Amino acid sequence: MNILIFGPNGSGKGTQGAIVQKKFGVAHIETGVIFRENISKGTDLGKKAKGYIDKGELVPDDITVPMILNRLKENDCKGGWLLDGFPRNLAQAQALYEALQKEGIKLDYVIEIVLDRQTSKNRIMGRRLCAKDNNHPNNIYIDAIKPAEKNGGFVCRVCGGELSARADDQDEAAIGKRHDIYYDTKTGTTAGINYFKKRAVVIGVDGLPGVKEVSEELLKKLG
Ligand code: AMP
């Protein structure tokens, strides 16, 4: 099963992605995670990407597109994949679709989590990352995934691990830029989604309800 998942930053895309990944047992490939790992390891790729990420800009396509196309060739992708954070614009969507066509790889589903810009922004600013596991969702503004309290502070609600806020999550200008890219219907992410609407099965889900309601609707639609 090969799946793309789209949703504005703050829509719960990572959380829903982890649920879908578990259900189908496919490789979960998150562009943002790959970049952050490379930054913390100090690799060449990380050094190239850091400046763009800190400003909330896209890492250029000539770095990102080959990185992802190569990642999809790794062994763990043979049983299927869920791609999260890529494509992020129309050019990446076209490059991916053409590469898949060329290799004869079927795109089974494209998931779109639909959420308005203001709600997405509030959710980003409340998001906290667990030091132990990226897939432990915590958000100080969403009751269903509110972190646990300990010694007057917050710890991961799943494992009690330390929490941190990503710098780019607290930067309103950077959030604005990321959303400008996402909601852009000409060349941005929404243009990419519209491109797939003519070429693949696109499943739209309302991202406004809680995590559980969204995942139920999503899993029902995935069949
Ligand atoms: P994310 O964790 O998905 O919010 O990604 C964090 C940052 O990584 C983004 O703000 C971009 O700077 C960069 N990034 C992630 N995915 C892509 C992509 N497909 N193309 C270019 N840059 C990306």
Coordinates of N, CA and C and ligand atoms in Angstrom, one line a residue:
M1 N 0.8 -1.2 0.0 CA 0.0 0.0 0.0 C 0.9 1.3 0.0
N2 N 0.7 2.1 -1.0 CA 1.5 3.3 -1.1 C 0.6 4.5 -0.9
I3 N 0.9 5.4 0.1 CA 0.0 6.4 0.4 C 0.7 7.8 0.6
L4 N 0.0 8.8 0.2 CA 0.5 10.2 0.5 C -0.4 10.8 1.5
I5 N 0.1 11.5 2.5 CA -0.8 12.2 3.4 C -0.5 13.7 3.4
F6 N -1.6 14.5 3.2 CA -1.5 16.0 3.2 C -2.3 16.6 4.3
G7 N -1.9 17.7 4.7 CA -2.6 18.5 5.7 C -1.7 19.6 6.1
P8 N -2.3 20.8 6.4 CA -1.5 21.9 6.8 C -0.8 21.6 8.1
N9 N 0.4 22.3 8.3 CA 1.1 22.2 9.6 C 0.1 22.5 10.7
G10 N -0.1 21.6 11.7 CA -1.0 21.8 12.8 C -2.3 21.1 12.6
S11 N -2.5 20.3 11.5 CA -3.8 19.7 11.2 C -3.9 18.3 11.9
G12 N -2.8 17.8 12.5 CA -2.8 16.5 13.1 C -2.3 15.5 12.1
K13 N -1.7 15.9 11.0 CA -1.2 15.0 10.0 C -0.3 14.0 10.5
G14 N 0.7 14.4 11.3 CA 1.7 13.4 11.8 C 1.0 12.4 12.7
T15 N 0.1 12.8 13.5 CA -0.7 11.9 14.4 C -1.5 10.9 13.6
Q16 N -2.2 11.4 12.6 CA -3.0 10.5 11.7 C -2.1 9.6 10.9
G17 N -1.0 10.2 10.5 CA -0.1 9.4 9.7 C 0.4 8.2 10.4
A18 N 0.7 8.4 11.7 CA 1.2 7.3 12.6 C 0.2 6.2 12.7
I19 N -1.1 6.6 12.8 CA -2.2 5.6 12.9 C -2.4 4.8 11.6
V20 N -2.3 5.5 10.5 CA -2.4 4.8 9.2 C -1.2 3.9 9.0
Q21 N -0.1 4.4 9.3 CA 1.2 3.6 9.2 C 1.1 2.3 9.9
K22 N 0.5 2.4 11.2 CA 0.4 1.2 12.0 C -0.6 0.2 11.3
K23 N -1.7 0.7 10.9 CA -2.8 -0.1 10.3 C -2.3 -0.9 9.1
F24 N -1.5 -0.3 8.2 CA -1.1 -0.9 7.0 C 0.3 -1.5 7.2
G25 N 1.0 -1.2 8.3 CA 2.4 -1.7 8.5 C 3.4 -1.3 7.4
V26 N 3.2 -0.1 6.9 CA 4.1 0.4 5.9 C 5.2 1.3 6.5
A27 N 6.2 1.6 5.7 CA 7.3 2.5 6.2 C 6.7 4.0 6.3
H28 N 7.0 4.7 7.4 CA 6.5 6.0 7.5 C 7.6 7.0 7.2
I29 N 7.5 7.7 6.1 CA 8.6 8.6 5.7 C 8.2 10.0 5.9
E30 N 8.8 10.7 6.8 CA 8.5 12.1 7.1 C 9.7 13.0 6.7
T31 N 9.4 13.8 5.7 CA 10.5 14.7 5.2 C 11.1 15.5 6.3
G32 N 10.3 16.1 7.2 CA 10.7 17.0 8.2 C 11.6 16.3 9.2
V33 N 11.3 15.0 9.5 CA 12.0 14.2 10.5 C 13.4 13.9 9.8
I34 N 13.4 13.5 8.6 CA 14.7 13.2 7.9 C 15.6 14.4 8.0
F35 N 15.0 15.6 7.7 CA 15.9 16.8 7.7 C 16.4 17.1 9.2
R36 N 15.5 16.9 10.1 CA 15.9 17.2 11.5 C 17.0 16.2 12.0
E37 N 16.9 15.0 11.6 CA 17.9 14.0 12.0 C 19.2 14.4 11.4
N38 N 19.2 14.8 10.1 CA 20.4 15.2 9.4 C 21.0 16.4 10.1
I39 N 20.2 17.4 10.5 CA 20.7 18.6 11.2 C 21.3 18.2 12.5
S40 N 20.7 17.3 13.3 CA 21.3 17.0 14.6 C 22.6 16.1 14.4
K41 N 22.7 15.4 13.3 CA 23.9 14.6 13.1 C 25.0 15.5 12.4
G42 N 24.6 16.7 12.0 CA 25.6 17.6 11.4 C 26.0 17.1 10.0
T43 N 25.2 16.4 9.3 CA 25.6 15.9 7.9 C 25.5 17.1 6.9
D44 N 26.1 16.9 5.8 CA 26.1 17.9 4.7 C 24.7 18.3 4.4
L45 N 23.8 17.3 4.2 CA 22.4 17.6 3.9 C 21.8 18.5 5.0
G46 N 22.1 18.1 6.2 CA 21.6 18.9 7.4 C 22.0 20.3 7.3
K47 N 23.3 20.5 7.0 CA 23.9 21.9 6.9 C 23.2 22.7 5.8
K48 N 23.0 22.0 4.7 CA 22.3 22.7 3.6 C 20.9 23.1 3.9
A49 N 20.2 22.2 4.6 CA 18.8 22.4 4.9 C 18.5 23.4 6.0
K50 N 19.4 23.5 7.0 CA 19.0 24.2 8.2 C 18.5 25.6 8.0
G51 N 19.2 26.4 7.2 CA 18.9 27.8 7.0 C 17.4 27.9 6.5
Y52 N 17.1 27.1 5.6 CA 15.7 27.2 5.0 C 14.7 26.8 6.1
I53 N 15.0 25.7 6.8 CA 14.0 25.2 7.8 C 13.8 26.3 8.9
D54 N 14.9 26.9 9.4 CA 14.8 27.9 10.4 C 13.9 29.1 10.0
K55 N 13.9 29.3 8.7 CA 13.1 30.5 8.2 C 11.7 30.1 7.8
G56 N 11.4 28.8 7.9 CA 10.1 28.3 7.4 C 9.9 28.2 5.9
E57 N 11.1 28.2 5.3 CA 11.0 28.1 3.8 C 11.2 26.6 3.4
L58 N 10.8 26.3 2.2 CA 11.1 25.0 1.7 C 12.5 24.8 1.4
V59 N 13.1 23.6 1.7 CA 14.4 23.2 1.2 C 14.3 23.1 -0.3
P60 N 15.3 23.6 -1.1 CA 15.1 23.6 -2.5 C 14.8 22.1 -3.1
D61 N 14.0 22.1 -4.2 CA 13.6 20.8 -4.8 C 14.8 20.0 -5.2
D62 N 15.9 20.6 -5.7 CA 17.1 19.8 -6.1 C 17.7 19.1 -5.0
I63 N 17.5 19.4 -3.8 CA 18.0 18.7 -2.6 C 16.9 17.7 -2.2
T64 N 15.6 18.1 -2.1 CA 14.6 17.3 -1.5 C 14.1 16.2 -2.4
V65 N 13.9 16.5 -3.7 CA 13.3 15.5 -4.6 C 14.2 14.2 -4.7
P66 N 15.5 14.4 -5.0 CA 16.3 13.1 -5.0 C 16.4 12.4 -3.7
M67 N 16.4 13.2 -2.6 CA 16.5 12.6 -1.3 C 15.3 11.6 -1.0
I68 N 14.1 12.1 -1.4 CA 12.9 11.3 -1.2 C 12.9 10.1 -2.2
L69 N 13.2 10.4 -3.5 CA 13.1 9.3 -4.5 C 14.1 8.2 -4.1
N70 N 15.3 8.6 -3.6 CA 16.2 7.5 -3.1 C 15.7 6.8 -1.9
R71 N 15.1 7.6 -1.0 CA 14.5 6.9 0.2 C 13.5 5.9 -0.1
L72 N 12.7 6.1 -1.1 CA 11.7 5.2 -1.5 C 12.2 3.9 -2.1
K73 N 13.5 3.9 -2.4 CA 14.1 2.7 -3.0 C 14.7 1.8 -1.9
E74 N 14.7 2.3 -0.7 CA 15.3 1.5 0.4 C 14.4 0.3 0.7
N75 N 15.1 -0.7 1.3 CA 14.4 -2.0 1.5 C 13.1 -1.9 2.3
D76 N 13.0 -1.1 3.3 CA 11.8 -1.1 4.1 C 10.6 -0.5 3.4
C77 N 10.8 0.0 2.2 CA 9.7 0.6 1.4 C 9.1 -0.4 0.4
K78 N 9.8 -1.6 0.4 CA 9.3 -2.7 -0.5 C 7.8 -3.1 -0.2
G79 N 7.5 -3.1 1.1 CA 6.2 -3.5 1.5 C 5.2 -2.3 1.5
G80 N 5.5 -1.2 1.0 CA 4.6 0.0 0.9 C 5.2 1.1 1.8
W81 N 4.6 2.3 1.6 CA 5.1 3.5 2.3 C 4.0 4.5 2.5
L82 N 4.2 5.3 3.5 CA 3.3 6.4 3.7 C 4.2 7.6 3.8
L83 N 4.0 8.5 2.8 CA 4.9 9.7 2.7 C 4.2 10.9 3.3
D84 N 4.9 11.5 4.2 CA 4.3 12.7 5.0 C 5.3 13.9 4.9
G85 N 4.8 14.9 4.3 CA 5.6 16.1 4.2 C 6.2 16.3 2.8
F86 N 5.9 15.4 2.0 CA 6.3 15.4 0.6 C 5.2 14.8 -0.3
P87 N 4.8 15.3 -1.4 CA 5.3 16.6 -2.0 C 4.7 17.8 -1.2
R88 N 5.5 18.9 -1.3 CA 5.1 20.1 -0.6 C 4.7 21.2 -1.6
N89 N 4.9 21.0 -2.9 CA 4.6 22.0 -3.9 C 4.2 21.2 -5.2
L90 N 3.8 22.0 -6.2 CA 3.3 21.4 -7.4 C 4.5 20.7 -8.1
A91 N 5.7 21.3 -8.1 CA 6.8 20.7 -8.8 C 7.2 19.4 -8.2
Q92 N 7.2 19.3 -6.9 CA 7.5 18.0 -6.2 C 6.4 17.0 -6.5
A93 N 5.2 17.4 -6.6 CA 4.1 16.5 -6.9 C 4.3 15.9 -8.3
Q94 N 4.6 16.8 -9.3 CA 4.8 16.3 -10.6 C 6.0 15.3 -10.7
A95 N 7.1 15.7 -10.0 CA 8.3 14.9 -10.0 C 8.0 13.5 -9.4
L96 N 7.3 13.5 -8.3 CA 7.0 12.2 -7.7 C 6.1 11.4 -8.6
Y97 N 5.0 12.0 -9.1 CA 4.1 11.2 -9.9 C 4.8 10.6 -11.2
E98 N 5.6 11.5 -11.8 CA 6.4 11.0 -13.0 C 7.3 9.8 -12.6
A99 N 8.0 10.0 -11.5 CA 9.0 8.9 -11.1 C 8.2 7.6 -10.8
L100 N 7.1 7.7 -10.1 CA 6.3 6.5 -9.8 C 5.8 5.9 -11.1
Q101 N 5.3 6.7 -12.0 CA 4.8 6.2 -13.3 C 6.0 5.4 -14.0
K102 N 7.2 6.0 -14.0 CA 8.3 5.5 -14.7 C 8.7 4.1 -14.1
E103 N 8.6 4.0 -12.8 CA 9.0 2.8 -12.1 C 7.8 1.8 -12.0
G104 N 6.7 2.2 -12.5 CA 5.5 1.3 -12.4 C 5.0 1.1 -11.0
I105 N 5.2 2.1 -10.2 CA 4.7 2.0 -8.8 C 3.4 2.6 -8.6
K106 N 2.4 1.9 -8.0 CA 1.0 2.4 -7.9 C 0.9 3.3 -6.7
L107 N 0.2 4.4 -6.8 CA -0.1 5.2 -5.7 C -1.6 4.9 -5.3
D108 N -1.7 4.2 -4.1 CA -3.0 3.7 -3.8 C -4.0 4.8 -3.3
Y109 N -3.5 5.6 -2.4 CA -4.4 6.6 -1.8 C -3.6 7.9 -1.6
V110 N -4.3 9.0 -1.7 CA -3.8 10.3 -1.3 C -4.8 10.8 -0.3
I111 N -4.3 11.1 1.0 CA -5.2 11.5 2.0 C -5.0 13.0 2.2
E112 N -6.1 13.8 2.3 CA -6.1 15.2 2.5 C -6.8 15.5 3.8
I113 N -6.1 16.0 4.8 CA -6.8 16.4 6.1 C -7.1 17.9 5.9
V114 N -8.4 18.2 5.9 CA -8.8 19.6 5.6 C -8.9 20.4 6.9
L115 N -8.2 21.5 7.0 CA -8.4 22.3 8.2 C -8.0 23.8 7.9
D116 N -8.8 24.7 8.5 CA -8.6 26.1 8.1 C -7.3 26.7 8.7
R117 N -6.9 27.8 8.2 CA -5.6 28.3 8.5 C -5.4 28.8 10.0
Q118 N -6.5 29.4 10.6 CA -6.4 29.9 11.9 C -6.3 28.8 12.9
T119 N -7.1 27.8 12.8 CA -7.1 26.6 13.7 C -5.8 25.9 13.6
S120 N -5.3 25.8 12.4 CA -4.0 25.1 12.2 C -2.9 25.8 13.0
K121 N -2.9 27.2 12.9 CA -1.9 28.0 13.6 C -1.9 27.8 15.1
N122 N -3.1 27.8 15.7 CA -3.3 27.7 17.1 C -2.7 26.3 17.5
R123 N -3.0 25.3 16.7 CA -2.5 24.0 17.1 C -1.0 23.8 17.1
I124 N -0.4 24.5 16.1 CA 1.1 24.4 16.0 C 1.7 25.0 17.2
M125 N 1.2 26.1 17.7 CA 1.9 26.8 18.8 C 1.8 26.0 20.1
G126 N 0.8 25.1 20.2 CA 0.7 24.3 21.4 C 1.4 22.9 21.3
R127 N 2.0 22.6 20.1 CA 2.6 21.3 19.9 C 3.9 21.1 20.7
R128 N 4.1 19.9 21.3 CA 5.3 19.6 22.0 C 5.9 18.3 21.5
L129 N 7.2 18.2 21.4 CA 7.8 17.0 20.9 C 8.4 16.2 22.0
C130 N 8.2 14.9 22.0 CA 8.7 14.0 23.0 C 10.1 13.6 22.6
A131 N 11.0 13.7 23.6 CA 12.4 13.4 23.4 C 12.7 12.0 23.0
K132 N 11.8 11.1 23.5 CA 12.0 9.6 23.3 C 11.4 9.1 22.0
D133 N 10.2 9.7 21.6 CA 9.5 9.1 20.4 C 8.7 10.2 19.7
N134 N 9.1 10.4 18.4 CA 8.5 11.4 17.5 C 7.0 11.1 17.4
N135 N 6.6 9.9 17.5 CA 5.2 9.5 17.3 C 4.3 9.6 18.6
H136 N 4.8 10.3 19.6 CA 4.0 10.5 20.8 C 3.4 11.9 20.7
P137 N 2.1 12.0 20.4 CA 1.5 13.3 20.2 C 1.2 14.0 21.5
N138 N 1.6 15.3 21.6 CA 1.4 16.1 22.8 C 1.0 17.5 22.3
N139 N 0.0 18.1 22.8 CA -0.4 19.5 22.5 C -1.0 20.2 23.7
I140 N -0.5 21.3 24.1 CA -1.0 21.9 25.3 C -2.4 22.6 25.1
Y141 N -2.8 22.7 23.8 CA -4.1 23.4 23.5 C -5.1 22.4 23.1
I142 N -4.8 21.1 23.0 CA -5.8 20.1 22.6 C -6.0 19.1 23.8
D143 N -7.2 19.1 24.3 CA -7.4 18.3 25.5 C -7.1 16.8 25.3
A144 N -7.5 16.3 24.2 CA -7.3 14.8 24.0 C -5.9 14.4 24.0
I145 N -4.9 15.3 23.7 CA -3.5 14.9 23.7 C -2.7 15.9 24.6
K146 N -3.3 16.4 25.6 CA -2.6 17.3 26.5 C -1.5 16.5 27.3
P147 N -0.3 17.1 27.4 CA 0.7 16.4 28.1 C 0.4 16.2 29.6
A148 N 1.1 15.3 30.2 CA 0.9 15.1 31.6 C 1.6 16.2 32.4
E149 N 1.1 16.5 33.6 CA 1.8 17.6 34.4 C 2.7 16.9 35.4
K150 N 3.9 17.5 35.6 CA 4.9 17.0 36.5 C 5.7 18.1 37.0
N151 N 5.8 18.3 38.3 CA 6.6 19.4 39.0 C 6.3 20.7 38.4
G152 N 5.1 21.0 38.1 CA 4.7 22.3 37.6 C 5.0 22.5 36.1
G153 N 5.5 21.4 35.4 CA 5.8 21.5 34.0 C 5.0 20.4 33.3
F154 N 5.3 20.2 32.0 CA 4.7 19.2 31.2 C 5.7 18.1 30.8
V155 N 5.2 16.8 30.8 CA 6.0 15.7 30.3 C 5.1 14.9 29.3
C156 N 5.7 14.1 28.5 CA 5.0 13.3 27.5 C 3.9 12.5 28.1
R157 N 2.7 12.6 27.5 CA 1.5 11.9 28.1 C 1.6 10.4 27.8
V158 N 2.4 10.0 26.9 CA 2.5 8.6 26.6 C 3.5 7.9 27.5
C159 N 4.7 8.5 27.5 CA 5.8 7.8 28.2 C 6.5 8.6 29.3
G160 N 6.0 9.8 29.6 CA 6.6 10.6 30.6 C 8.0 11.2 30.2
G161 N 8.3 11.1 28.9 CA 9.6 11.7 28.4 C 9.6 13.2 28.4
E162 N 10.8 13.7 28.3 CA 10.9 15.2 28.3 C 10.3 15.8 27.0
L163 N 9.7 17.0 27.1 CA 9.1 17.6 26.0 C 9.8 18.9 25.6
S164 N 9.7 19.2 24.3 CA 10.3 20.5 23.9 C 9.4 21.0 22.8
A165 N 9.5 22.3 22.6 CA 8.8 22.9 21.5 C 9.8 23.2 20.4
R166 N 9.4 22.9 19.1 CA 10.3 23.2 18.0 C 10.3 24.7 17.8
A167 N 11.6 25.2 17.6 CA 11.7 26.7 17.5 C 10.8 27.2 16.4
D168 N 10.7 26.4 15.2 CA 9.9 27.0 14.1 C 8.4 26.9 14.4
D169 N 8.0 26.1 15.5 CA 6.6 26.1 15.9 C 6.2 27.3 16.7
Q170 N 7.2 28.0 17.2 CA 6.9 29.2 18.1 C 7.0 30.5 17.3
D171 N 7.4 30.4 16.1 CA 7.8 31.6 15.3 C 6.6 31.9 14.3
E172 N 5.8 33.0 14.7 CA 4.6 33.3 13.9 C 4.9 33.6 12.5
A173 N 6.0 34.3 12.2 CA 6.4 34.6 10.8 C 6.6 33.3 10.0
A174 N 7.4 32.4 10.7 CA 7.7 31.1 10.0 C 6.4 30.3 9.8
I175 N 5.5 30.3 10.8 CA 4.3 29.6 10.6 C 3.5 30.2 9.4
G176 N 3.5 31.5 9.4 CA 2.8 32.2 8.3 C 3.3 31.8 6.9
K177 N 4.6 31.7 6.9 CA 5.3 31.3 5.6 C 4.9 29.9 5.2
R178 N 4.9 29.0 6.2 CA 4.6 27.6 5.9 C 3.2 27.5 5.5
H179 N 2.3 28.2 6.1 CA 0.9 28.2 5.6 C 0.7 28.9 4.3
D180 N 1.5 29.9 4.0 CA 1.4 30.5 2.7 C 1.7 29.4 1.6
I181 N 2.7 28.6 1.9 CA 3.1 27.6 1.0 C 2.0 26.5 0.9
Y182 N 1.4 26.1 2.0 CA 0.4 25.0 2.0 C -0.8 25.5 1.3
Y183 N -1.3 26.7 1.6 CA -2.7 27.0 1.1 C -2.6 27.6 -0.3
D184 N -1.4 27.7 -0.9 CA -1.1 28.3 -2.2 C -1.7 27.3 -3.3
T185 N -2.7 27.8 -4.0 CA -3.4 27.0 -5.1 C -2.7 27.1 -6.4
K186 N -1.7 27.9 -6.5 CA -1.0 28.1 -7.9 C 0.2 27.1 -8.0
T187 N 1.1 27.2 -7.0 CA 2.3 26.4 -7.1 C 2.6 25.7 -5.8
G188 N 1.9 25.9 -4.8 CA 2.2 25.4 -3.5 C 1.6 24.0 -3.2
T189 N 1.4 23.6 -1.9 CA 1.0 22.3 -1.6 C -0.4 22.0 -2.1
T190 N -1.3 23.0 -2.0 CA -2.7 22.8 -2.4 C -2.7 22.6 -3.9
A191 N -1.9 23.2 -4.7 CA -1.8 23.0 -6.1 C -1.3 21.5 -6.3
G192 N -0.4 21.0 -5.5 CA 0.0 19.6 -5.6 C -1.2 18.7 -5.3
I193 N -2.0 19.0 -4.3 CA -3.1 18.1 -4.0 C -4.1 18.1 -5.2
N194 N -4.3 19.3 -5.7 CA -5.3 19.4 -6.9 C -4.7 18.6 -8.1
Y195 N -3.4 18.6 -8.2 CA -2.8 17.8 -9.3 C -3.1 16.3 -9.1
F196 N -3.1 15.8 -7.9 CA -3.4 14.4 -7.7 C -4.9 14.1 -7.8
K197 N -5.7 15.1 -7.6 CA -7.2 14.9 -7.7 C -7.5 14.4 -9.1
K198 N -6.7 14.7 -10.1 CA -7.0 14.3 -11.4 C -6.3 12.9 -11.7
R199 N -5.5 12.5 -10.8 CA -4.6 11.3 -11.2 C -4.7 10.2 -10.2
A200 N -5.3 10.4 -9.0 CA -5.2 9.3 -8.0 C -6.5 9.4 -7.2
V201 N -6.7 8.4 -6.2 CA -7.8 8.4 -5.3 C -7.5 9.3 -4.2
V202 N -8.2 10.5 -4.1 CA -7.9 11.4 -3.0 C -9.0 11.3 -2.0
I203 N -8.6 11.0 -0.8 CA -9.6 10.9 0.3 C -9.5 12.1 1.2
G204 N -10.6 12.9 1.2 CA -10.6 14.1 2.1 C -11.3 13.8 3.4
V205 N -10.6 14.3 4.5 CA -11.2 14.1 5.9 C -11.2 15.5 6.6
D206 N -12.2 15.7 7.3 CA -12.3 17.0 8.1 C -11.4 16.9 9.3
G207 N -10.4 17.8 9.4 CA -9.5 17.7 10.5 C -9.9 18.4 11.8
L208 N -11.1 19.0 11.8 CA -11.5 19.8 13.0 C -11.9 19.0 14.2
P209 N -12.5 17.8 14.1 CA -12.8 17.1 15.3 C -11.6 16.5 16.0
G210 N -11.8 15.8 17.1 CA -10.6 15.3 17.9 C -9.9 14.2 17.1
V211 N -8.7 13.8 17.6 CA -7.8 12.8 17.0 C -8.6 11.5 16.7
K212 N -9.4 11.1 17.7 CA -10.1 9.8 17.5 C -11.1 9.8 16.4
E213 N -11.9 10.9 16.4 CA -13.0 11.1 15.4 C -12.4 11.1 14.0
V214 N -11.3 11.9 13.9 CA -10.6 12.0 12.5 C -10.1 10.7 12.1
S215 N -9.5 10.0 13.0 CA -8.9 8.7 12.6 C -10.0 7.7 12.2
E216 N -11.1 7.7 13.0 CA -12.2 6.8 12.6 C -12.7 7.1 11.2
E217 N -12.9 8.4 10.9 CA -13.4 8.7 9.6 C -12.4 8.3 8.5
L218 N -11.2 8.5 8.8 CA -10.1 8.2 7.9 C -10.0 6.7 7.6
L219 N -10.0 5.9 8.7 CA -9.8 4.5 8.5 C -11.1 3.9 7.8
K220 N -12.2 4.5 8.1 CA -13.5 4.0 7.4 C -13.4 4.3 5.9
K221 N -12.9 5.4 5.6 CA -12.8 5.8 4.1 C -11.7 5.0 3.4
L222 N -10.7 4.6 4.2 CA -9.6 3.8 3.6 C -10.0 2.3 3.4
G223 N -11.1 1.9 4.1 CA -11.7 0.6 3.9 C -11.0 -0.5 4.6
Ligands
AMP1 P1 7.8 19.6 8.8 O1 8.3 18.8 10.0 O2 7.0 18.7 7.9 O3 7.0 20.7 9.2 O4 9.0 20.1 8.0 C1 9.9 21.1 8.6 C2 10.6 21.9 7.6 O5 11.4 21.0 6.7 C3 9.7 22.6 6.6 O6 9.3 23.9 7.1 C4 10.7 22.8 5.4 O7 11.6 23.8 5.7 C5 11.4 21.5 5.4 N1 10.7 20.5 4.5 C6 9.9 19.5 4.9 N2 9.4 18.8 3.9 C7 9.8 19.5 2.8 C8 9.6 19.3 1.4 N3 8.9 18.3 0.9 N4 10.3 20.1 0.5 C9 11.0 21.1 1.0 N5 11.2 21.4 2.3 C10 10.7 20.5 3.2

